[in-house]
Amino acid sequence: MIGEWLVAALILLGAVLCAVSSFGLIRMPDVYTRSHAATKSSTLGVMSILLGAFLYFLLMHQVTSAKMLLAIAFLFATAPVAGHMIGRAAYRSGVPLSERSVQDDLAKKLRSENKRTGA
Amino acid sequence: MAFQIVLNGLLALIWMLLANDMTFVGFVVGYFIGMAFLFGLRRFFKKPFYLRKVWAIVKLLGLFLKELVLSNIAVIGHIVRPRLTVRPGVFAYRTELRSDWEVTLLACLITLTPGTLTLEVSPGQDTLYIHAIDIGDADELKRQIKGSFERAIREVTR
């Protein structure tokens, strides 16, 4: 009984988080802020959906599907790296930050680097 | 650490042979008995007793999960606000961590913290360039948070 409510709550929460994350993709001004919304919220959303599915099979069907737990672990380990790599690639290929930005330490460093290598 | 775990497994195997029960339960019982022996003999090892490090790893995982939840609350707060009040920016952060593993863990932790995202690690591995979604109230606070992260990571790796 309590298990059903827990499963329902987890899956609903995950779906709501994914929805909020996609709204963030629409609303945010530039690549980097969008990346914040995409990496964090959708990671937690998908993780909680998977946990809900795992608990559903465990409690309703008495089946322990370890694949779900493995998927959660892999997501948890790979999502931050993906966000980091996309942000880095965007910055290196010269995607501008939004006009709201107040500070940019990396630009100076990249300029001096390019002077050295003559690029 | 690894040496002590292998030794613990070996003691569990010896226990299984002594008790003549080749089951998983027998292995677990033997593992706990071996753990008690290793704890008694801990002053003969060069490194401290390995459960301390295991506990540090568990604490780091808990920190990861806590930060994931907190960062989601922060980012959702920014998304659902009727008017955007974000002030994004990139700031440089010097770290004392040195080895590849430590810097990787720190970068992943920063990516999962409230409103920060690692953009670049300098070639010398001593400076991280971090994109913050709202830099105005963040800078000092970030430094405190990073202090706690770096300490947690150092407890695991050293």
Coordinates of C-alpha atoms in Angstrom, one line a residue, chain A residues 17 20-21 23-25 27-30 32-33 35-37 39-45 47 76-77 79-81 83-85 87-89 91-92 97-98 100-106 109-110 113, chain B residues 61 64-65 68-69 71-72 75-76 78-92 107-123 129 131-133 135-136 139:
Chain A
L17 CA 11.6 17.4 -13.1
V20 CA 10.8 21.7 -15.7
S21 CA 14.2 21.0 -17.2
F23 CA 11.1 24.6 -19.8
G24 CA 14.6 25.7 -18.6
L25 CA 16.0 24.9 -22.1
R27 CA 13.8 30.1 -21.1
M28 CA 17.5 30.5 -20.5
P29 CA 19.5 33.0 -22.5
D30 CA 22.6 31.2 -23.6
Y32 CA 25.8 27.6 -20.6
T33 CA 22.8 28.5 -18.6
S35 CA 23.4 23.4 -19.9
H36 CA 22.8 24.1 -16.2
A37 CA 19.1 23.3 -16.6
T39 CA 22.3 18.5 -16.9
K40 CA 21.0 18.9 -13.4
S41 CA 17.3 18.6 -13.5
S42 CA 16.9 15.9 -16.2
T43 CA 19.6 13.8 -14.5
L44 CA 17.7 13.8 -11.2
G45 CA 14.4 13.3 -13.1
M47 CA 17.2 8.8 -11.9
F76 CA 25.0 9.6 -12.1
A77 CA 28.6 9.1 -13.3
A79 CA 25.8 13.2 -16.7
P80 CA 28.2 15.8 -15.1
V81 CA 31.0 14.8 -17.5
G83 CA 27.6 18.7 -19.3
H84 CA 31.3 19.7 -18.7
M85 CA 32.4 18.6 -22.2
G87 CA 30.2 23.6 -22.1
R88 CA 33.9 23.3 -22.8
A89 CA 33.4 22.6 -26.5
Y91 CA 33.4 27.9 -25.1
R92 CA 36.4 26.8 -27.2
L97 CA 28.0 34.3 -23.1
S98 CA 24.7 36.2 -22.8
R100 CA 23.7 39.5 -18.6
S101 CA 27.2 38.1 -17.8
V102 CA 29.2 39.9 -15.2
Q103 CA 32.6 38.2 -15.2
D104 CA 34.7 36.2 -17.6
D105 CA 38.1 35.0 -16.3
L106 CA 38.6 32.4 -19.0
K109 CA 43.5 33.2 -20.3
L110 CA 42.5 31.9 -23.7
E113 CA 47.2 31.2 -24.8
Chain B
L61 CA 28.6 9.7 -2.1
F64 CA 27.1 14.0 -4.0
L65 CA 23.4 13.1 -3.6
L68 CA 22.3 17.0 -6.6
V69 CA 19.0 17.6 -4.8
S71 CA 21.3 22.1 -7.0
N72 CA 18.0 21.0 -8.6
V75 CA 18.0 25.7 -10.7
I76 CA 14.2 25.1 -10.6
H78 CA 15.7 30.1 -11.4
I79 CA 13.6 28.5 -14.1
V80 CA 10.1 29.1 -12.7
R81 CA 10.8 32.7 -11.6
P82 CA 8.5 35.0 -13.6
R83 CA 11.4 37.4 -14.5
L84 CA 14.9 36.1 -15.1
T85 CA 17.3 37.4 -12.4
V86 CA 20.3 35.3 -13.4
R87 CA 23.7 36.9 -13.6
P88 CA 25.9 34.3 -15.2
G89 CA 29.7 34.5 -15.3
V90 CA 32.9 32.6 -15.4
F91 CA 35.3 32.7 -12.5
A92 CA 38.7 31.1 -11.9
A107 CA 35.1 18.9 -11.3
C108 CA 32.2 16.4 -11.2
L109 CA 31.1 17.6 -7.8
I110 CA 31.3 21.3 -8.9
T111 CA 29.1 20.4 -11.9
L112 CA 26.5 19.0 -9.6
T113 CA 26.5 21.8 -7.1
P114 CA 23.9 24.5 -7.0
G115 CA 24.4 26.6 -10.1
T116 CA 28.0 25.9 -11.0
L117 CA 29.4 24.1 -14.0
T118 CA 33.0 23.3 -14.7
L119 CA 34.1 24.7 -18.1
E120 CA 37.8 24.1 -18.2
V121 CA 40.6 22.6 -16.2
S122 CA 43.9 24.4 -16.9
P123 CA 46.8 22.2 -18.2
Y129 CA 37.3 27.7 -14.7
H131 CA 30.6 28.9 -15.0
A132 CA 28.1 30.1 -12.3
I133 CA 24.5 30.8 -13.1
I135 CA 27.6 34.9 -9.6
G136 CA 26.6 37.9 -7.5
D139 CA 31.7 33.9 -4.9

